[in-house]
Amino acid sequence: MPRNTVFYSGLADMALTTMNMFGEFVAKSRRNDVLVVQPRMGFGRIDQMRAGLRAVKAARGTTIGTITLDSYTRVGDHGAARAALAANHDLNGFPIVVHGAERTRDMLASIADADFPVQVRHGSAKPFAIFRTLVDAGIGATEGGPVSYCLPYGRTPLSEAIDEWSRCCALLGKEADQGRIIHLESFGGCLLGQLCPPSLLIAVSVLEGIFFKRFGVRSISLSYAQQTNYDQDLEALRALQNLGNEYLGDTDWHTVLYTYMGVFPKTEEGALDNIALSARLARQSSVARLIVKTAAEAHKIPTVASNIEALELCASVASDVPGQSNSVPNTGIEQEAKTLIENVLDLDEDLGKALRKAFASGQLDVPFCLHTDNAGRARSFLDDRGYLQWSRAGSMPINVSNHHGSIATEMTSHSLLDALSFVERRFDTPYLASMSPEHRISP
């Protein structure tokens, strides 16, 4: 297939081609038993973004390109993004709406193809202008969700986010009806990055996937972020796979894992160990795609070179690790997640209304989330094994006494800080202990 045929658009003057490059690429990689690795990378200028994508395409591994958008575009302040570009200021991502569909399409013309699809990552609770632009630019994948890109990211009322995401998903559904399949990934498995027990991450990811599907989106992925215990993560990813099959089984869908999204190790060695462990986890849980972090995460915005280093490390680790592990514990994560999902689905036939009702009544409740539409009655704790457990469920249908040998503990300010830095300490301590005092970085 010629490379140019990857592009499709909502523009009337563009030829219609049969698409789904993103989903097809991931499915082909799965059939070949290869993990797809992907960075979180974005630059403000066209030349910078083009160079970054080319480097990712040339990396050793099976890669997908990422265009991460800037913080002005995320909140719809396109005037500020335009002014920053005009003043030649650095942006922390690509202002796709300001650059526009035509320039973005031209940037990708010699890069994106059937062997290198590209995804837009944006972080916006109200992303319709972003969706309209990426559709017109012929980009075949994006991500987020009405809950996952609202509660952790700002103050947008949940009802407004759900309404906006309904419009966005309807747009993708309309494109799909015309043969232009655009992949949509739920960010639900990454709520707040850390300290959210797996059952809620899985439930929100699956619920957002169902939300997408009901609007006609035909290619979907469900996410989960690496947490604090390897065995618990294996169980969570098995549960996500099983529930995805149950609720999205007649859809083109796959699972995606994120390298740990919380407080990251500060030493380069510790960070690389954590990154490598996420690749092992992805491989042993049969995840199709891994979103990779870099060794520079704790200190600065990563360079292209640090992104390539992390991608190639993960590709190498994954190629050396055996496939799906048969030794997966069962502590009830899948049943707990399914109970949450079914409880929400029973609230209203309209899933948007059901999600509003669930959060208004606390039947979905993200621990430590300060958004005004989150009840804030649920709490979690980290047990001695590093398992994330519930100490308070609020109004969620969860049995908080089910701790499998752990004693429920209410977090104090000290224990909260201790839990937040759990992964950082675990991976940094072996290297800090071997350093001379003058070379140590305080964890």
Short mmCIF file of C-alpha atoms in Angstrom, two decimals:
data_model
loop_
_atom_site.label_atom_id
_atom_site.label_comp_id
_atom_site.label_asym_id
_atom_site.label_seq_id
_atom_site.Cartn_x
_atom_site.Cartn_y
_atom_site.Cartn_z
CA MET A 1 0.00 0.00 0.00
CA PRO A 2 1.48 3.41 -0.93
CA ARG A 3 2.37 5.56 2.04
CA ASN A 4 0.09 8.42 0.99
CA THR A 5 -3.02 6.29 1.41
CA VAL A 6 -2.69 6.57 5.18
CA PHE A 7 -4.23 10.02 4.99
CA TYR A 8 -7.92 10.58 5.10
CA SER A 9 -9.90 13.63 6.02
CA GLY A 10 -13.26 15.13 6.71
CA LEU A 11 -12.55 17.58 3.88
CA ALA A 12 -14.92 17.02 0.97
CA ASP A 13 -12.26 17.29 -1.72
CA MET A 14 -10.19 14.38 -0.39
CA ALA A 15 -10.53 10.88 -1.81
CA LEU A 16 -12.06 8.28 0.50
CA THR A 17 -9.79 5.37 1.36
CA THR A 18 -10.49 2.38 3.58
CA MET A 19 -8.68 3.11 6.81
CA ASN A 20 -7.95 1.91 10.33
CA MET A 21 -4.19 2.07 10.11
CA PHE A 22 -3.74 2.42 13.86
CA GLY A 23 -5.87 -0.54 14.90
CA GLU A 24 -4.65 -2.67 12.01
CA PHE A 25 -1.02 -1.91 12.82
CA VAL A 26 -1.45 -2.93 16.47
CA ALA A 27 -3.41 -6.06 15.50
CA LYS A 28 -0.71 -7.08 13.03
CA SER A 29 1.98 -6.58 15.68
CA ARG A 30 0.01 -8.75 18.12
CA ARG A 31 -0.29 -11.50 15.53
CA ASN A 32 3.49 -11.31 15.13
CA ASP A 33 3.88 -11.46 18.95
CA VAL A 34 5.61 -8.08 19.05
CA LEU A 35 5.03 -5.32 21.62
CA VAL A 36 4.31 -1.87 20.16
CA VAL A 37 6.16 0.90 22.00
CA GLN A 38 5.17 4.56 21.93
CA PRO A 39 6.56 7.77 23.48
CA ARG A 40 4.77 10.72 25.06
CA MET A 41 6.39 13.46 23.00
CA GLY A 42 5.41 16.85 21.60
CA PHE A 43 7.08 20.03 20.33
CA GLY A 44 5.72 23.43 19.40
CA ARG A 45 7.20 24.00 15.97
CA ILE A 46 6.56 22.00 12.81
CA ASP A 47 10.26 21.31 12.19
CA GLN A 48 10.80 20.08 15.77
CA MET A 49 7.75 17.82 15.69
CA ARG A 50 8.70 16.41 12.30
CA ALA A 51 12.24 15.63 13.48
CA GLY A 52 10.95 13.93 16.64
CA LEU A 53 8.54 11.73 14.69
CA ARG A 54 11.24 10.75 12.22
CA ALA A 55 13.53 9.73 15.07
CA VAL A 56 10.81 7.57 16.63
CA LYS A 57 10.09 5.96 13.27
CA ALA A 58 13.80 5.12 12.86
CA ALA A 59 14.16 3.68 16.39
CA ARG A 60 14.97 0.01 16.83
CA GLY A 61 11.63 -1.50 17.72
CA THR A 62 8.02 -1.55 16.59
CA THR A 63 6.98 2.03 17.21
CA ILE A 64 4.01 4.35 16.91
CA GLY A 65 4.40 8.12 16.70
CA THR A 66 2.92 10.56 19.17
CA ILE A 67 1.95 14.21 18.78
CA THR A 68 1.42 15.48 22.33
CA LEU A 69 -0.34 18.83 22.41
CA ASP A 70 0.63 21.90 24.44
CA SER A 71 -1.05 23.11 27.62
CA TYR A 72 -2.65 26.17 25.93
CA THR A 73 -4.37 23.96 23.36
CA ARG A 74 -5.43 21.59 26.12
CA VAL A 75 -7.55 24.32 27.73
CA GLY A 76 -8.69 25.93 24.47
CA ASP A 77 -6.53 29.06 24.74
CA HIS A 78 -5.51 29.07 21.10
CA GLY A 79 -4.74 32.79 21.17
CA ALA A 80 -2.01 32.23 23.75
CA ALA A 81 -0.59 29.35 21.72
CA ARG A 82 -0.55 31.53 18.60
CA ALA A 83 1.18 34.36 20.48
CA ALA A 84 3.80 31.98 21.88
CA LEU A 85 4.60 30.69 18.40
CA ALA A 86 4.81 34.22 17.02
CA ALA A 87 7.22 35.19 19.81
CA ASN A 88 9.29 32.05 19.16
CA HIS A 89 8.68 30.82 22.71
CA ASP A 90 9.06 27.15 23.47
CA LEU A 91 5.80 25.27 23.98
CA ASN A 92 5.41 22.01 25.89
CA GLY A 93 3.63 20.39 22.97
CA PHE A 94 2.22 20.82 19.48
CA PRO A 95 -0.54 23.46 19.04
CA ILE A 96 -2.48 21.53 16.42
CA VAL A 97 -5.45 23.90 16.18
CA VAL A 98 -3.19 26.91 15.59
CA HIS A 99 -1.03 25.09 13.05
CA GLY A 100 -4.21 23.86 11.40
CA ALA A 101 -5.15 20.74 9.50
CA GLU A 102 -3.34 21.55 6.25
CA ARG A 103 0.06 22.27 7.80
CA THR A 104 -0.24 19.28 10.11
CA ARG A 105 -1.16 17.03 7.19
CA ASP A 106 1.81 18.33 5.20
CA MET A 107 4.12 17.70 8.18
CA LEU A 108 3.05 14.06 8.30
CA ALA A 109 3.07 13.45 4.54
CA SER A 110 6.54 11.90 4.45
CA ILE A 111 6.34 10.25 7.88
CA ALA A 112 3.03 8.58 8.74
CA ASP A 113 2.16 5.42 6.83
CA ALA A 114 0.78 1.93 7.32
CA ASP A 115 3.96 0.93 9.17
CA PHE A 116 4.11 4.05 11.33
CA PRO A 117 0.72 5.34 12.48
CA VAL A 118 0.52 8.48 14.62
CA GLN A 119 -1.66 9.31 17.63
CA VAL A 120 -2.59 12.76 18.98
CA ARG A 121 -2.47 13.01 22.79
CA HIS A 122 -4.03 16.13 24.26
CA GLY A 123 -5.26 16.06 27.89
CA SER A 124 -8.34 18.17 27.13
CA ALA A 125 -11.70 17.93 28.86
CA LYS A 126 -13.32 19.87 25.99
CA PRO A 127 -11.45 18.77 22.86
CA PHE A 128 -13.91 19.22 19.97
CA ALA A 129 -11.70 21.73 18.12
CA ILE A 130 -8.79 19.30 18.53
CA PHE A 131 -10.87 16.40 17.18
CA ARG A 132 -12.11 18.47 14.24
CA THR A 133 -8.56 19.46 13.33
CA LEU A 134 -7.03 15.99 13.65
CA VAL A 135 -9.84 14.48 11.58
CA ASP A 136 -9.31 17.07 8.84
CA ALA A 137 -5.55 16.47 9.03
CA GLY A 138 -6.07 12.77 8.37
CA ILE A 139 -4.71 11.56 11.70
CA GLY A 140 -6.05 8.14 12.61
CA ALA A 141 -5.86 8.02 16.42
CA THR A 142 -6.33 10.04 19.58
CA GLU A 143 -7.19 9.40 23.25
CA GLY A 144 -8.74 10.62 26.48
CA GLY A 145 -12.28 10.32 27.79
CA PRO A 146 -15.14 12.24 29.42
CA VAL A 147 -14.08 11.20 32.94
CA SER A 148 -10.36 10.56 32.61
CA TYR A 149 -9.62 13.90 30.93
CA CYS A 150 -11.90 15.85 33.24
CA LEU A 151 -11.54 14.88 36.90
CA PRO A 152 -7.73 14.76 37.16
CA TYR A 153 -6.98 17.66 34.83
CA GLY A 154 -8.84 20.79 35.89
CA ARG A 155 -12.11 22.37 36.93
CA THR A 156 -14.33 21.75 33.93
CA PRO A 157 -17.68 20.46 35.24
CA LEU A 158 -18.11 16.78 34.50
CA SER A 159 -21.45 17.42 32.78
CA GLU A 160 -19.75 19.80 30.32
CA ALA A 161 -16.97 17.30 29.64
CA ILE A 162 -19.49 14.51 28.98
CA ASP A 163 -21.45 16.73 26.58
CA GLU A 164 -18.28 17.72 24.71
CA TRP A 165 -17.02 14.15 24.52
CA SER A 166 -20.42 13.08 23.21
CA ARG A 167 -19.93 15.51 20.31
CA CYS A 168 -16.37 14.28 19.77
CA CYS A 169 -17.35 10.61 19.73
CA ALA A 170 -20.31 11.34 17.46
CA LEU A 171 -17.87 12.98 15.04
CA LEU A 172 -15.69 9.86 15.02
CA GLY A 173 -18.78 7.69 14.62
CA LYS A 174 -19.86 9.73 11.61
CA GLU A 175 -16.39 9.38 10.10
CA ALA A 176 -16.54 5.62 10.69
CA ASP A 177 -19.86 5.43 8.85
CA GLN A 178 -18.02 6.86 5.84
CA GLY A 179 -15.22 4.31 6.10
CA ARG A 180 -12.73 6.51 7.94
CA ILE A 181 -11.92 4.62 11.14
CA ILE A 182 -10.24 6.73 13.83
CA HIS A 183 -8.91 4.93 16.88
CA LEU A 184 -9.83 6.24 20.34
CA GLU A 185 -8.01 5.21 23.52
CA SER A 186 -9.49 5.60 26.98
CA PHE A 187 -7.20 7.24 29.53
CA GLY A 188 -9.35 5.79 32.31
CA GLY A 189 -6.67 3.41 33.55
CA CYS A 190 -4.41 6.30 34.52
CA LEU A 191 -6.60 8.36 36.91
CA LEU A 192 -4.31 10.67 38.93
CA GLY A 193 -1.35 8.45 37.99
CA GLN A 194 -1.06 6.68 41.34
CA LEU A 195 -2.81 5.55 44.54
CA CYS A 196 -6.02 4.51 42.77
CA PRO A 197 -6.78 0.80 43.32
CA PRO A 198 -6.89 -1.20 40.08
CA SER A 199 -10.60 -2.07 40.12
CA LEU A 200 -11.61 1.58 39.69
CA LEU A 201 -9.00 2.18 36.97
CA ILE A 202 -10.34 -0.82 35.07
CA ALA A 203 -13.98 0.16 35.59
CA VAL A 204 -13.50 3.71 34.30
CA SER A 205 -11.47 2.52 31.32
CA VAL A 206 -14.11 -0.05 30.35
CA LEU A 207 -16.99 2.40 30.91
CA GLU A 208 -15.30 4.96 28.67
CA GLY A 209 -14.76 2.25 26.07
CA ILE A 210 -18.48 1.42 26.17
CA PHE A 211 -19.23 5.17 25.91
CA PHE A 212 -17.08 5.40 22.76
CA LYS A 213 -18.67 2.30 21.25
CA ARG A 214 -22.22 3.57 21.76
CA PHE A 215 -21.40 6.62 19.64
CA GLY A 216 -20.14 4.43 16.81
CA VAL A 217 -16.40 4.48 17.45
CA ARG A 218 -15.12 1.24 15.94
CA SER A 219 -11.50 1.04 17.07
CA ILE A 220 -10.83 1.38 20.80
CA SER A 221 -8.11 0.74 23.37
CA LEU A 222 -8.40 0.40 27.14
CA SER A 223 -5.57 1.63 29.34
CA TYR A 224 -3.95 0.72 32.63
CA ALA A 225 -1.01 2.43 34.33
CA GLN A 226 1.72 0.39 36.03
CA GLN A 227 1.24 0.68 39.78
CA THR A 228 3.18 -0.45 42.84
CA ASN A 229 3.09 -4.26 42.86
CA TYR A 230 3.96 -6.46 39.89
CA ASP A 231 1.64 -9.33 40.81
CA GLN A 232 -1.29 -6.99 41.40
CA ASP A 233 -0.63 -5.38 38.03
CA LEU A 234 -0.58 -8.78 36.31
CA GLU A 235 -3.96 -9.57 37.86
CA ALA A 236 -5.36 -6.15 36.93
CA LEU A 237 -4.28 -6.47 33.31
CA ARG A 238 -5.77 -9.97 33.08
CA ALA A 239 -9.02 -8.53 34.46
CA LEU A 240 -8.94 -5.65 31.96
CA GLN A 241 -8.46 -8.10 29.09
CA ASN A 242 -11.32 -10.31 30.25
CA LEU A 243 -13.73 -7.41 30.80
CA GLY A 244 -12.74 -5.83 27.51
CA ASN A 245 -13.61 -9.06 25.76
CA GLU A 246 -16.94 -9.13 27.56
CA TYR A 247 -18.02 -5.55 26.85
CA LEU A 248 -16.15 -4.73 23.62
CA GLY A 249 -15.70 -8.19 22.15
CA ASP A 250 -17.36 -7.33 18.82
CA THR A 251 -15.17 -4.23 18.40
CA ASP A 252 -11.60 -3.78 17.18
CA TRP A 253 -9.92 -3.18 20.54
CA HIS A 254 -6.71 -3.78 22.50
CA THR A 255 -5.08 -2.99 25.84
CA VAL A 256 -2.39 -0.39 26.43
CA LEU A 257 -0.07 -0.14 29.45
CA TYR A 258 1.58 3.03 30.73
CA THR A 259 4.95 3.03 32.44
CA TYR A 260 4.39 4.26 36.02
CA MET A 261 2.71 7.69 35.96
CA GLY A 262 3.42 8.74 39.55
CA VAL A 263 6.50 10.18 41.29
CA PHE A 264 9.34 8.82 39.18
CA PRO A 265 12.82 7.66 40.26
CA LYS A 266 15.39 10.47 40.17
CA THR A 267 18.49 8.40 39.44
CA GLU A 268 18.97 7.45 35.81
CA GLU A 269 19.63 3.84 36.79
CA GLY A 270 16.51 3.61 38.94
CA ALA A 271 14.38 5.22 36.25
CA LEU A 272 15.64 2.81 33.59
CA ASP A 273 14.98 -0.16 35.89
CA ASN A 274 11.39 1.00 36.37
CA ILE A 275 10.95 1.51 32.63
CA ALA A 276 12.37 -1.95 31.90
CA LEU A 277 10.00 -3.50 34.45
CA SER A 278 7.04 -1.93 32.67
CA ALA A 279 8.16 -3.59 29.43
CA ARG A 280 8.40 -6.94 31.22
CA LEU A 281 4.93 -6.39 32.67
CA ALA A 282 3.52 -5.53 29.25
CA ARG A 283 5.00 -8.65 27.74
CA GLN A 284 3.91 -11.01 30.51
CA SER A 285 0.37 -9.63 30.52
CA SER A 286 0.00 -9.81 26.72
CA VAL A 287 -0.56 -6.07 26.42
CA ALA A 288 -0.51 -4.89 22.81
CA ARG A 289 1.00 -1.44 23.31
CA LEU A 290 3.22 0.30 25.89
CA ILE A 291 3.36 4.07 26.49
CA VAL A 292 6.94 4.66 27.60
CA LYS A 293 8.43 7.23 29.96
CA THR A 294 12.07 8.30 30.01
CA ALA A 295 14.94 8.47 32.49
CA ALA A 296 14.62 12.28 32.48
CA GLU A 297 10.99 12.37 33.73
CA ALA A 298 11.84 13.50 37.27
CA HIS A 299 13.92 16.46 36.13
CA LYS A 300 12.84 17.99 32.81
CA ILE A 301 10.89 17.65 29.59
CA PRO A 302 12.57 14.69 27.86
CA THR A 303 14.65 15.17 24.73
CA VAL A 304 14.16 13.17 21.56
CA ALA A 305 17.31 11.21 22.43
CA SER A 306 16.00 10.20 25.86
CA ASN A 307 12.72 9.10 24.30
CA ILE A 308 14.55 6.93 21.77
CA GLU A 309 16.69 5.41 24.55
CA ALA A 310 13.58 4.42 26.51
CA LEU A 311 11.75 3.07 23.46
CA GLU A 312 14.68 0.91 22.41
CA LEU A 313 15.18 -0.34 25.97
CA CYS A 314 11.55 -1.44 26.19
CA ALA A 315 11.61 -3.07 22.76
CA SER A 316 14.76 -4.98 23.71
CA VAL A 317 13.43 -6.12 27.10
CA ALA A 318 10.12 -7.22 25.58
CA SER A 319 11.87 -9.28 22.92
CA ASP A 320 13.77 -11.22 25.60
CA VAL A 321 10.84 -11.90 27.95
CA PRO A 322 8.59 -14.97 27.57
CA GLY A 323 4.95 -14.38 26.69
CA GLN A 324 1.90 -14.33 28.93
CA SER A 325 2.47 -15.44 32.50
CA ASN A 326 0.34 -18.32 33.75
CA SER A 327 1.09 -17.40 37.36
CA VAL A 328 -1.49 -14.67 37.94
CA PRO A 329 -3.04 -14.21 41.40
CA ASN A 330 -6.76 -13.80 41.97
CA THR A 331 -7.61 -11.36 44.74
CA GLY A 332 -10.98 -10.36 43.28
CA ILE A 333 -9.97 -7.35 41.15
CA GLU A 334 -12.01 -8.48 38.13
CA GLN A 335 -15.19 -9.08 40.12
CA GLU A 336 -14.81 -5.77 41.95
CA ALA A 337 -14.35 -3.91 38.64
CA LYS A 338 -17.32 -5.67 37.05
CA THR A 339 -19.51 -4.77 40.03
CA LEU A 340 -18.58 -1.11 39.57
CA ILE A 341 -19.26 -1.27 35.82
CA GLU A 342 -22.63 -3.00 36.14
CA ASN A 343 -23.69 -0.65 38.92
CA VAL A 344 -23.09 2.36 36.66
CA LEU A 345 -24.76 0.77 33.64
CA ASP A 346 -27.86 0.13 35.77
CA LEU A 347 -28.19 3.82 36.70
CA ASP A 348 -29.43 4.97 33.28
CA GLU A 349 -29.69 3.65 29.72
CA ASP A 350 -27.86 6.81 28.60
CA LEU A 351 -24.28 6.19 29.72
CA GLY A 352 -23.49 9.91 29.84
CA LYS A 353 -26.34 10.39 32.32
CA ALA A 354 -25.27 7.26 34.19
CA LEU A 355 -21.75 8.61 34.64
CA ARG A 356 -23.13 11.92 35.95
CA LYS A 357 -25.34 10.08 38.43
CA ALA A 358 -22.52 7.76 39.49
CA PHE A 359 -20.19 10.59 40.46
CA ALA A 360 -22.95 12.77 41.93
CA SER A 361 -23.93 9.92 44.27
CA GLY A 362 -20.37 8.76 44.97
CA GLN A 363 -20.94 5.38 43.32
CA LEU A 364 -17.79 6.21 41.40
CA ASP A 365 -15.29 8.05 43.61
CA VAL A 366 -11.62 8.64 42.82
CA PRO A 367 -9.44 8.70 45.97
CA PHE A 368 -7.52 11.94 46.57
CA CYS A 369 -9.15 13.64 43.56
CA LEU A 370 -10.07 17.24 44.41
CA HIS A 371 -12.46 17.91 41.52
CA THR A 372 -15.76 19.34 42.79
CA ASP A 373 -17.75 16.66 40.95
CA ASN A 374 -15.89 13.88 42.77
CA ALA A 375 -17.43 12.86 46.10
CA GLY A 376 -14.04 12.50 47.77
CA ARG A 377 -15.19 9.99 50.37
CA ALA A 378 -13.15 7.02 49.10
CA ARG A 379 -9.60 6.46 50.31
CA SER A 380 -6.87 3.97 49.52
CA PHE A 381 -3.70 2.79 51.21
CA LEU A 382 -0.54 0.95 50.27
CA ASP A 383 0.08 -2.24 52.22
CA ASP A 384 3.45 -3.71 53.15
CA ARG A 385 3.64 -5.65 49.87
CA GLY A 386 2.97 -2.56 47.77
CA TYR A 387 -0.60 -3.62 47.01
CA LEU A 388 -3.08 -0.77 46.52
CA GLN A 389 -6.09 -1.39 48.76
CA TRP A 390 -9.27 0.41 49.75
CA SER A 391 -9.49 1.80 53.28
CA ARG A 392 -12.81 3.58 52.61
CA ALA A 393 -15.17 2.94 49.71
CA GLY A 394 -17.59 5.80 50.31
CA SER A 395 -20.79 4.90 48.46
CA MET A 396 -19.13 2.53 45.99
CA PRO A 397 -20.29 -1.12 46.06
CA ILE A 398 -16.92 -2.37 47.33
CA ASN A 399 -16.10 -4.60 50.29
CA VAL A 400 -13.32 -2.73 52.09
CA SER A 401 -12.68 -5.63 54.45
CA ASN A 402 -11.35 -7.74 51.57
CA HIS A 403 -7.64 -6.97 52.05
CA HIS A 404 -6.18 -10.49 51.78
CA GLY A 405 -4.15 -10.36 54.96
CA SER A 406 -3.60 -6.59 55.10
CA ILE A 407 -5.04 -4.34 57.76
CA ALA A 408 -6.91 -1.29 56.43
CA THR A 409 -5.00 1.85 57.31
CA GLU A 410 -6.14 5.46 57.08
CA MET A 411 -3.41 7.59 55.55
CA THR A 412 -1.91 10.45 57.51
CA SER A 413 -0.10 13.29 55.75
CA HIS A 414 3.17 11.49 56.46
CA SER A 415 2.01 8.12 55.16
CA LEU A 416 0.50 9.78 52.08
CA LEU A 417 3.86 11.34 51.20
CA ASP A 418 5.51 8.02 51.92
CA ALA A 419 3.10 6.22 49.58
CA LEU A 420 3.55 8.82 46.84
CA SER A 421 7.32 8.22 46.84
CA PHE A 422 7.11 4.42 47.20
CA VAL A 423 8.20 3.63 43.64
CA GLU A 424 10.82 6.35 43.61
CA ARG A 425 12.44 4.96 46.76
CA ARG A 426 12.22 1.35 45.64
CA PHE A 427 14.14 1.97 42.43
CA ASP A 428 16.50 4.74 43.59
CA THR A 429 17.64 3.33 46.93
CA PRO A 430 20.00 0.63 45.57
CA TYR A 431 21.85 3.24 43.53
CA LEU A 432 21.84 6.01 46.14
CA ALA A 433 23.35 3.59 48.66
CA SER A 434 26.31 2.93 46.37
CA MET A 435 26.99 6.60 45.59
CA SER A 436 29.37 8.83 47.45
CA PRO A 437 27.48 11.57 49.34
CA GLU A 438 28.58 14.36 47.00
CA HIS A 439 27.04 12.58 43.99
CA ARG A 440 23.71 11.65 45.53
CA ILE A 441 20.44 13.13 44.33
CA SER A 442 18.02 13.50 47.20
CA PRO A 443 15.03 11.19 46.58
#
